[in-house]
PDB file of N, CA and C in Angstrom:
ATOM      1  N   MET A   1      87.683-117.398 -48.910  1.00 40.00           N
ATOM      2  CA  MET A   1      88.170-116.122 -49.409  1.00 40.00           C
ATOM      3  C   MET A   1      89.684-116.093 -49.279  1.00 40.00           C
ATOM      4  N   TYR A   2      90.353-115.683 -50.345  1.00 50.00           N
ATOM      5  CA  TYR A   2      91.812-115.625 -50.357  1.00 50.00           C
ATOM      6  C   TYR A   2      92.251-114.167 -50.358  1.00 50.00           C
ATOM      7  N   LEU A   3      92.963-113.763 -49.338  1.00 52.00           N
ATOM      8  CA  LEU A   3      93.467-112.396 -49.253  1.00 52.00           C
ATOM      9  C   LEU A   3      94.959-112.383 -49.546  1.00 52.00           C
ATOM     10  N   THR A   4      95.386-111.418 -50.339  1.00 63.00           N
ATOM     11  CA  THR A   4      96.814-111.291 -50.612  1.00 63.00           C
ATOM     12  C   THR A   4      97.436-110.380 -49.564  1.00 63.00           C
ATOM     13  N   PRO A   5      98.695-110.624 -49.240  1.00 73.00           N
ATOM     14  CA  PRO A   5      99.371-109.762 -48.255  1.00 73.00           C
ATOM     15  C   PRO A   5      99.463-108.322 -48.763  1.00 73.00           C
ATOM     16  N   GLU A   6      99.268-107.372 -47.860  1.00 82.00           N
ATOM     17  CA  GLU A   6      99.403-105.968 -48.198  1.00 82.00           C
ATOM     18  C   GLU A   6     100.331-105.298 -47.198  1.00 82.00           C
ATOM     19  N   ARG A   7     101.033-104.282 -47.665  1.00 85.00           N
ATOM     20  CA  ARG A   7     101.891-103.478 -46.812  1.00 85.00           C
ATOM     21  C   ARG A   7     101.551-102.024 -47.078  1.00 85.00           C
ATOM     22  N   ILE A   8     101.686-101.207 -46.053  1.00 85.00           N
ATOM     23  CA  ILE A   8     101.349 -99.795 -46.165  1.00 85.00           C
ATOM     24  C   ILE A   8     102.593 -98.959 -45.896  1.00 85.00           C
ATOM     25  N   ILE A   9     102.844 -97.984 -46.776  1.00 83.00           N
ATOM     26  CA  ILE A   9     103.875 -97.002 -46.486  1.00 83.00           C
ATOM     27  C   ILE A   9     103.207 -95.629 -46.483  1.00 83.00           C
ATOM     28  N   LEU A  10     103.768 -94.752 -45.688  1.00 79.00           N
ATOM     29  CA  LEU A  10     103.246 -93.406 -45.568  1.00 79.00           C
ATOM     30  C   LEU A  10     104.294 -92.448 -46.117  1.00 79.00           C
ATOM     31  N   VAL A  11     103.895 -91.653 -47.107  1.00 76.00           N
ATOM     32  CA  VAL A  11     104.792 -90.684 -47.726  1.00 76.00           C
ATOM     33  C   VAL A  11     104.117 -89.330 -47.600  1.00 76.00           C
ATOM     34  N   ARG A  12     104.654 -88.523 -46.713  1.00 74.00           N
ATOM     35  CA  ARG A  12     104.029 -87.245 -46.350  1.00 74.00           C
ATOM     36  C   ARG A  12     102.575 -87.488 -46.003  1.00 74.00           C
ATOM     37  N   SER A  13     101.661 -86.953 -46.759  1.00 79.00           N
ATOM     38  CA  SER A  13     100.243 -87.132 -46.420  1.00 79.00           C
ATOM     39  C   SER A  13      99.586 -88.233 -47.240  1.00 79.00           C
ATOM     40  N   SER A  14     100.376 -88.993 -47.999  1.00 83.00           N
ATOM     41  CA  SER A  14      99.825 -90.067 -48.836  1.00 83.00           C
ATOM     42  C   SER A  14      99.943 -91.419 -48.154  1.00 83.00           C
ATOM     43  N   VAL A  15      98.897 -92.217 -48.299  1.00 88.00           N
ATOM     44  CA  VAL A  15      98.914 -93.597 -47.827  1.00 88.00           C
ATOM     45  C   VAL A  15      99.023 -94.481 -49.064  1.00 88.00           C
ATOM     46  N   ILE A  16     100.120 -95.229 -49.134  1.00 88.00           N
ATOM     47  CA  ILE A  16     100.372 -96.084 -50.287  1.00 88.00           C
ATOM     48  C   ILE A  16     100.240 -97.536 -49.843  1.00 88.00           C
ATOM     49  N   VAL A  17      99.364 -98.266 -50.516  1.00 91.00           N
ATOM     50  CA  VAL A  17      99.153 -99.677 -50.198  1.00 91.00           C
ATOM     51  C   VAL A  17      99.760-100.506 -51.319  1.00 91.00           C
ATOM     52  N   ILE A  18     100.627-101.433 -50.921  1.00 89.00           N
ATOM     53  CA  ILE A  18     101.294-102.333 -51.861  1.00 89.00           C
ATOM     54  C   ILE A  18     100.763-103.728 -51.590  1.00 89.00           C
ATOM     55  N   GLY A  19     100.073-104.296 -52.555  1.00 88.00           N
ATOM     56  CA  GLY A  19      99.491-105.623 -52.390  1.00 88.00           C
ATOM     57  C   GLY A  19     100.055-106.600 -53.401  1.00 88.00           C
ATOM     58  N   GLU A  20     100.354-107.805 -52.948  1.00 86.00           N
ATOM     59  CA  GLU A  20     100.807-108.844 -53.868  1.00 86.00           C
ATOM     60  C   GLU A  20      99.627-109.302 -54.717  1.00 86.00           C
ATOM     61  N   VAL A  21      99.878-109.549 -55.986  1.00 87.00           N
ATOM     62  CA  VAL A  21      98.829-109.992 -56.896  1.00 87.00           C
ATOM     63  C   VAL A  21      98.702-111.514 -56.794  1.00 87.00           C
ATOM     64  N   LYS A  22      97.488-111.972 -56.583  1.00 83.00           N
ATOM     65  CA  LYS A  22      97.202-113.401 -56.440  1.00 83.00           C
ATOM     66  C   LYS A  22      97.631-114.159 -57.696  1.00 83.00           C
ATOM     67  N   ASP A  23      98.312-115.262 -57.502  1.00 82.00           N
ATOM     68  CA  ASP A  23      98.741-116.157 -58.581  1.00 82.00           C
ATOM     69  C   ASP A  23      99.666-115.504 -59.596  1.00 82.00           C
ATOM     70  N   ALA A  24     100.368-114.452 -59.213  1.00 80.00           N
ATOM     71  CA  ALA A  24     101.319-113.800 -60.116  1.00 80.00           C
ATOM     72  C   ALA A  24     102.590-113.505 -59.331  1.00 80.00           C
ATOM     73  N   ASP A  25     103.637-114.228 -59.640  1.00 76.00           N
ATOM     74  CA  ASP A  25     104.897-114.017 -58.930  1.00 76.00           C
ATOM     75  C   ASP A  25     105.470-112.635 -59.227  1.00 76.00           C
ATOM     76  N   SER A  26     105.834-111.954 -58.189  1.00 87.00           N
ATOM     77  CA  SER A  26     106.572-110.693 -58.276  1.00 87.00           C
ATOM     78  C   SER A  26     105.822-109.550 -58.951  1.00 87.00           C
ATOM     79  N   ILE A  27     104.506-109.528 -58.849  1.00 90.00           N
ATOM     80  CA  ILE A  27     103.733-108.391 -59.338  1.00 90.00           C
ATOM     81  C   ILE A  27     102.967-107.815 -58.146  1.00 90.00           C
ATOM     82  N   PHE A  28     103.028-106.492 -58.008  1.00 91.00           N
ATOM     83  CA  PHE A  28     102.438-105.810 -56.876  1.00 91.00           C
ATOM     84  C   PHE A  28     101.461-104.741 -57.354  1.00 91.00           C
ATOM     85  N   ARG A  29     100.290-104.693 -56.729  1.00 92.00           N
ATOM     86  CA  ARG A  29      99.244-103.714 -57.050  1.00 92.00           C
ATOM     87  C   ARG A  29      99.448-102.509 -56.145  1.00 92.00           C
ATOM     88  N   ILE A  30      99.426-101.301 -56.728  1.00 92.00           N
ATOM     89  CA  ILE A  30      99.700-100.084 -55.977  1.00 92.00           C
ATOM     90  C   ILE A  30      98.454 -99.192 -55.948  1.00 92.00           C
ATOM     91  N   THR A  31      98.061 -98.771 -54.741  1.00 93.00           N
ATOM     92  CA  THR A  31      97.026 -97.757 -54.601  1.00 93.00           C
ATOM     93  C   THR A  31      97.598 -96.613 -53.769  1.00 93.00           C
ATOM     94  N   VAL A  32      97.227 -95.406 -54.131  1.00 91.00           N
ATOM     95  CA  VAL A  32      97.651 -94.213 -53.404  1.00 91.00           C
ATOM     96  C   VAL A  32      96.401 -93.475 -52.965  1.00 91.00           C
ATOM     97  N   ASP A  33      96.251 -93.328 -51.661  1.00 92.00           N
ATOM     98  CA  ASP A  33      95.063 -92.686 -51.085  1.00 92.00           C
ATOM     99  C   ASP A  33      93.771 -93.290 -51.620  1.00 92.00           C
ATOM    100  N   GLY A  34      93.764 -94.603 -51.750  1.00 93.00           N
ATOM    101  CA  GLY A  34      92.572 -95.328 -52.172  1.00 93.00           C
ATOM    102  C   GLY A  34      92.329 -95.360 -53.668  1.00 93.00           C
ATOM    103  N   VAL A  35      93.222 -94.771 -54.461  1.00 94.00           N
ATOM    104  CA  VAL A  35      93.062 -94.738 -55.914  1.00 94.00           C
ATOM    105  C   VAL A  35      94.091 -95.680 -56.548  1.00 94.00           C
ATOM    106  N   PHE A  36      93.616 -96.609 -57.364  1.00 94.00           N
ATOM    107  CA  PHE A  36      94.508 -97.543 -58.047  1.00 94.00           C
ATOM    108  C   PHE A  36      95.432 -96.782 -58.991  1.00 94.00           C
ATOM    109  N   ARG A  37      96.755 -97.045 -58.888  1.00 93.00           N
ATOM    110  CA  ARG A  37      97.740 -96.358 -59.720  1.00 93.00           C
ATOM    111  C   ARG A  37      98.456 -97.270 -60.710  1.00 93.00           C
ATOM    112  N   GLY A  38      98.367 -98.573 -60.512  1.00 93.00           N
ATOM    113  CA  GLY A  38      99.005 -99.485 -61.455  1.00 93.00           C
ATOM    114  C   GLY A  38      99.743-100.604 -60.751  1.00 93.00           C
ATOM    115  N   TYR A  39     100.617-101.250 -61.518  1.00 94.00           N
ATOM    116  CA  TYR A  39     101.353-102.401 -61.023  1.00 94.00           C
ATOM    117  C   TYR A  39     102.851-102.176 -61.151  1.00 94.00           C
ATOM    118  N   ILE A  40     103.576-102.756 -60.194  1.00 93.00           N
ATOM    119  CA  ILE A  40     105.037-102.798 -60.233  1.00 93.00           C
ATOM    120  C   ILE A  40     105.421-104.261 -60.300  1.00 93.00           C
ATOM    121  N   GLN A  41     106.417-104.567 -61.119  1.00 92.00           N
ATOM    122  CA  GLN A  41     106.875-105.949 -61.267  1.00 92.00           C
ATOM    123  C   GLN A  41     108.346-106.048 -60.905  1.00 92.00           C
ATOM    124  N   LEU A  42     108.688-107.127 -60.214  1.00 89.00           N
ATOM    125  CA  LEU A  42     110.077-107.447 -59.935  1.00 89.00           C
ATOM    126  C   LEU A  42     110.521-108.449 -60.992  1.00 89.00           C
ATOM    127  N   LEU A  43     111.418-108.022 -61.868  1.00 88.00           N
ATOM    128  CA  LEU A  43     111.851-108.830 -62.987  1.00 88.00           C
ATOM    129  C   LEU A  43     113.372-108.829 -63.041  1.00 88.00           C
ATOM    130  N   ASN A  44     113.965-110.005 -62.946  1.00 89.00           N
ATOM    131  CA  ASN A  44     115.426-110.143 -62.956  1.00 89.00           C
ATOM    132  C   ASN A  44     116.096-109.273 -61.896  1.00 89.00           C
ATOM    133  N   GLY A  45     115.476-109.194 -60.734  1.00 86.00           N
ATOM    134  CA  GLY A  45     116.059-108.461 -59.615  1.00 86.00           C
ATOM    135  C   GLY A  45     115.841-106.955 -59.643  1.00 86.00           C
ATOM    136  N   GLU A  46     115.127-106.439 -60.623  1.00 90.00           N
ATOM    137  CA  GLU A  46     114.871-105.007 -60.736  1.00 90.00           C
ATOM    138  C   GLU A  46     113.369-104.733 -60.731  1.00 90.00           C
ATOM    139  N   TYR A  47     112.963-103.688 -60.008  1.00 91.00           N
ATOM    140  CA  TYR A  47     111.562-103.283 -59.992  1.00 91.00           C
ATOM    141  C   TYR A  47     111.288-102.392 -61.198  1.00 91.00           C
ATOM    142  N   GLN A  48     110.113-102.593 -61.820  1.00 93.00           N
ATOM    143  CA  GLN A  48     109.723-101.820 -62.990  1.00 93.00           C
ATOM    144  C   GLN A  48     108.247-101.464 -62.891  1.00 93.00           C
ATOM    145  N   MET A  49     107.908-100.267 -63.413  1.00 94.00           N
ATOM    146  CA  MET A  49     106.498 -99.927 -63.545  1.00 94.00           C
ATOM    147  C   MET A  49     105.980-100.674 -64.759  1.00 94.00           C
ATOM    148  N   MET A  50     104.819-101.277 -64.639  1.00 92.00           N
ATOM    149  CA  MET A  50     104.224-101.966 -65.773  1.00 92.00           C
ATOM    150  C   MET A  50     103.454-100.956 -66.624  1.00 92.00           C
ATOM    151  N   ALA A  51     103.177-101.329 -67.855  1.00 90.00           N
ATOM    152  CA  ALA A  51     102.463-100.449 -68.780  1.00 90.00           C
ATOM    153  C   ALA A  51     101.170 -99.947 -68.150  1.00 90.00           C
ATOM    154  N   GLY A  52     100.903 -98.673 -68.307  1.00 90.00           N
ATOM    155  CA  GLY A  52      99.683 -98.085 -67.785  1.00 90.00           C
ATOM    156  C   GLY A  52      99.777 -97.592 -66.351  1.00 90.00           C
ATOM    157  N   CYS A  53     100.929 -97.761 -65.723  1.00 90.00           N
ATOM    158  CA  CYS A  53     101.113 -97.333 -64.333  1.00 90.00           C
ATOM    159  C   CYS A  53     101.105 -95.802 -64.282  1.00 90.00           C
ATOM    160  N   LYS A  54     100.275 -95.247 -63.391  1.00 91.00           N
ATOM    161  CA  LYS A  54     100.113 -93.797 -63.304  1.00 91.00           C
ATOM    162  C   LYS A  54     100.623 -93.283 -61.961  1.00 91.00           C
ATOM    163  N   MET A  55     101.937 -93.069 -61.906  1.00 88.00           N
ATOM    164  CA  MET A  55     102.536 -92.457 -60.716  1.00 88.00           C
ATOM    165  C   MET A  55     103.815 -91.776 -61.145  1.00 88.00           C
ATOM    166  N   SER A  56     104.225 -90.810 -60.357  1.00 87.00           N
ATOM    167  CA  SER A  56     105.452 -90.099 -60.690  1.00 87.00           C
ATOM    168  C   SER A  56     106.656 -91.007 -60.476  1.00 87.00           C
ATOM    169  N   ARG A  57     107.716 -90.699 -61.168  1.00 89.00           N
ATOM    170  CA  ARG A  57     108.969 -91.453 -61.001  1.00 89.00           C
ATOM    171  C   ARG A  57     109.451 -91.332 -59.562  1.00 89.00           C
ATOM    172  N   HIS A  58     109.240 -90.167 -58.956  1.00 85.00           N
ATOM    173  CA  HIS A  58     109.667 -89.948 -57.567  1.00 85.00           C
ATOM    174  C   HIS A  58     108.919 -90.875 -56.607  1.00 85.00           C
ATOM    175  N   LYS A  59     107.614 -90.973 -56.769  1.00 85.00           N
ATOM    176  CA  LYS A  59     106.826 -91.854 -55.903  1.00 85.00           C
ATOM    177  C   LYS A  59     107.207 -93.314 -56.141  1.00 85.00           C
ATOM    178  N   PHE A  60     107.413 -93.677 -57.402  1.00 89.00           N
ATOM    179  CA  PHE A  60     107.863 -95.025 -57.735  1.00 89.00           C
ATOM    180  C   PHE A  60     109.179 -95.339 -57.031  1.00 89.00           C
ATOM    181  N   ASN A  61     110.129 -94.417 -57.077  1.00 88.00           N
ATOM    182  CA  ASN A  61     111.423 -94.631 -56.423  1.00 88.00           C
ATOM    183  C   ASN A  61     111.269 -94.809 -54.923  1.00 88.00           C
ATOM    184  N   ASN A  62     110.369 -94.044 -54.289  1.00 83.00           N
ATOM    185  CA  ASN A  62     110.122 -94.208 -52.856  1.00 83.00           C
ATOM    186  C   ASN A  62     109.538 -95.583 -52.547  1.00 83.00           C
ATOM    187  N   ILE A  63     108.607 -96.036 -53.374  1.00 86.00           N
ATOM    188  CA  ILE A  63     108.004 -97.351 -53.175  1.00 86.00           C
ATOM    189  C   ILE A  63     109.052 -98.444 -53.311  1.00 86.00           C
ATOM    190  N   VAL A  64     109.879 -98.353 -54.337  1.00 87.00           N
ATOM    191  CA  VAL A  64     110.925 -99.355 -54.555  1.00 87.00           C
ATOM    192  C   VAL A  64     111.915 -99.356 -53.396  1.00 87.00           C
ATOM    193  N   GLU A  65     112.293 -98.181 -52.930  1.00 84.00           N
ATOM    194  CA  GLU A  65     113.207 -98.089 -51.790  1.00 84.00           C
ATOM    195  C   GLU A  65     112.616 -98.781 -50.567  1.00 84.00           C
ATOM    196  N   ALA A  66     111.332 -98.530 -50.315  1.00 81.00           N
ATOM    197  CA  ALA A  66     110.662 -99.157 -49.176  1.00 81.00           C
ATOM    198  C   ALA A  66     110.602-100.669 -49.336  1.00 81.00           C
ATOM    199  N   MET A  67     110.329-101.137 -50.552  1.00 82.00           N
ATOM    200  CA  MET A  67     110.240-102.579 -50.785  1.00 82.00           C
ATOM    201  C   MET A  67     111.600-103.249 -50.614  1.00 82.00           C
ATOM    202  N   LYS A  68     112.649-102.582 -51.022  1.00 82.00           N
ATOM    203  CA  LYS A  68     113.996-103.159 -50.922  1.00 82.00           C
ATOM    204  C   LYS A  68     114.492-103.228 -49.484  1.00 82.00           C
ATOM    205  N   MET A  69     114.222-102.195 -48.701  1.00 77.00           N
ATOM    206  CA  MET A  69     114.769-102.176 -47.350  1.00 77.00           C
ATOM    207  C   MET A  69     113.804-102.705 -46.304  1.00 77.00           C
ATOM    208  N   GLY A  70     112.602-102.984 -46.688  1.00 75.00           N
ATOM    209  CA  GLY A  70     111.599-103.458 -45.743  1.00 75.00           C
ATOM    210  C   GLY A  70     110.690-102.299 -45.371  1.00 75.00           C
ATOM    211  N   ILE A  71     109.427-102.459 -45.599  1.00 67.00           N
ATOM    212  CA  ILE A  71     108.472-101.357 -45.448  1.00 67.00           C
ATOM    213  C   ILE A  71     108.412-100.850 -44.015  1.00 67.00           C
ATOM    214  N   ASP A  72     108.415-101.752 -43.023  1.00 67.00           N
ATOM    215  CA  ASP A  72     108.350-101.310 -41.634  1.00 67.00           C
ATOM    216  C   ASP A  72     109.572-100.471 -41.277  1.00 67.00           C
ATOM    217  N   LYS A  73     110.732-100.912 -41.706  1.00 71.00           N
ATOM    218  CA  LYS A  73     111.965-100.168 -41.445  1.00 71.00           C
ATOM    219  C   LYS A  73     111.927 -98.818 -42.154  1.00 71.00           C
ATOM    220  N   TRP A  74     111.442 -98.801 -43.402  1.00 64.00           N
ATOM    221  CA  TRP A  74     111.357 -97.559 -44.172  1.00 64.00           C
ATOM    222  C   TRP A  74     110.451 -96.556 -43.478  1.00 64.00           C
ATOM    223  N   ASN A  75     109.265 -97.014 -43.033  1.00 64.00           N
ATOM    224  CA  ASN A  75     108.325 -96.115 -42.367  1.00 64.00           C
ATOM    225  C   ASN A  75     108.923 -95.522 -41.100  1.00 64.00           C
ATOM    226  N   SER A  76     109.602 -96.332 -40.305  1.00 69.00           N
ATOM    227  CA  SER A  76     110.175 -95.805 -39.065  1.00 69.00           C
ATOM    228  C   SER A  76     111.357 -94.889 -39.353  1.00 69.00           C
ATOM    229  N   LEU A  77     112.125 -95.195 -40.372  1.00 64.00           N
ATOM    230  CA  LEU A  77     113.291 -94.382 -40.719  1.00 64.00           C
ATOM    231  C   LEU A  77     112.872 -93.014 -41.251  1.00 64.00           C
ATOM    232  N   HIS A  78     111.872 -92.984 -42.096  1.00 62.00           N
ATOM    233  CA  HIS A  78     111.473 -91.736 -42.743  1.00 62.00           C
ATOM    234  C   HIS A  78     110.393 -90.978 -41.974  1.00 62.00           C
ATOM    235  N   ASP A  79     109.838 -91.608 -40.965  1.00 57.00           N
ATOM    236  CA  ASP A  79     108.910 -90.954 -40.056  1.00 57.00           C
ATOM    237  C   ASP A  79     107.837 -90.124 -40.766  1.00 57.00           C
ATOM    238  N   TYR A  80     107.342 -90.660 -41.883  1.00 46.00           N
ATOM    239  CA  TYR A  80     106.187 -90.108 -42.583  1.00 46.00           C
ATOM    240  C   TYR A  80     106.409 -88.729 -43.217  1.00 46.00           C
ATOM    241  N   ILE A  81     107.650 -88.257 -43.339  1.00 45.00           N
ATOM    242  CA  ILE A  81     107.846 -86.916 -43.889  1.00 45.00           C
ATOM    243  C   ILE A  81     108.615 -86.911 -45.198  1.00 45.00           C
ATOM    244  N   TYR A  82     109.167 -88.015 -45.605  1.00 43.00           N
ATOM    245  CA  TYR A  82     109.978 -88.049 -46.803  1.00 43.00           C
ATOM    246  C   TYR A  82     109.108 -88.246 -48.030  1.00 43.00           C
ATOM    247  N   ASP A  83     109.299 -87.442 -49.039  1.00 40.00           N
ATOM    248  CA  ASP A  83     108.509 -87.598 -50.273  1.00 40.00           C
ATOM    249  C   ASP A  83     109.363 -87.332 -51.488  1.00 40.00           C
TER     250      ASP A  83
END
């Protein structure tokens, strides 16, 4: 069984899971509170929502910020209240 790495960020009362997609460079699967919301891709150094991604621009920006600065650091810095 092959498991892809996952990271969790907490945004207010939401649990966001960011998982790397197996065999796909720089594509991440996003779930919010257990519901699949879509994929984010890192392309030419910029994060982008892929077609069909269902999340607000605000939540997307929070996810990208966490990915850029390191999810563990982001969680401790924002202490679960930033949204």
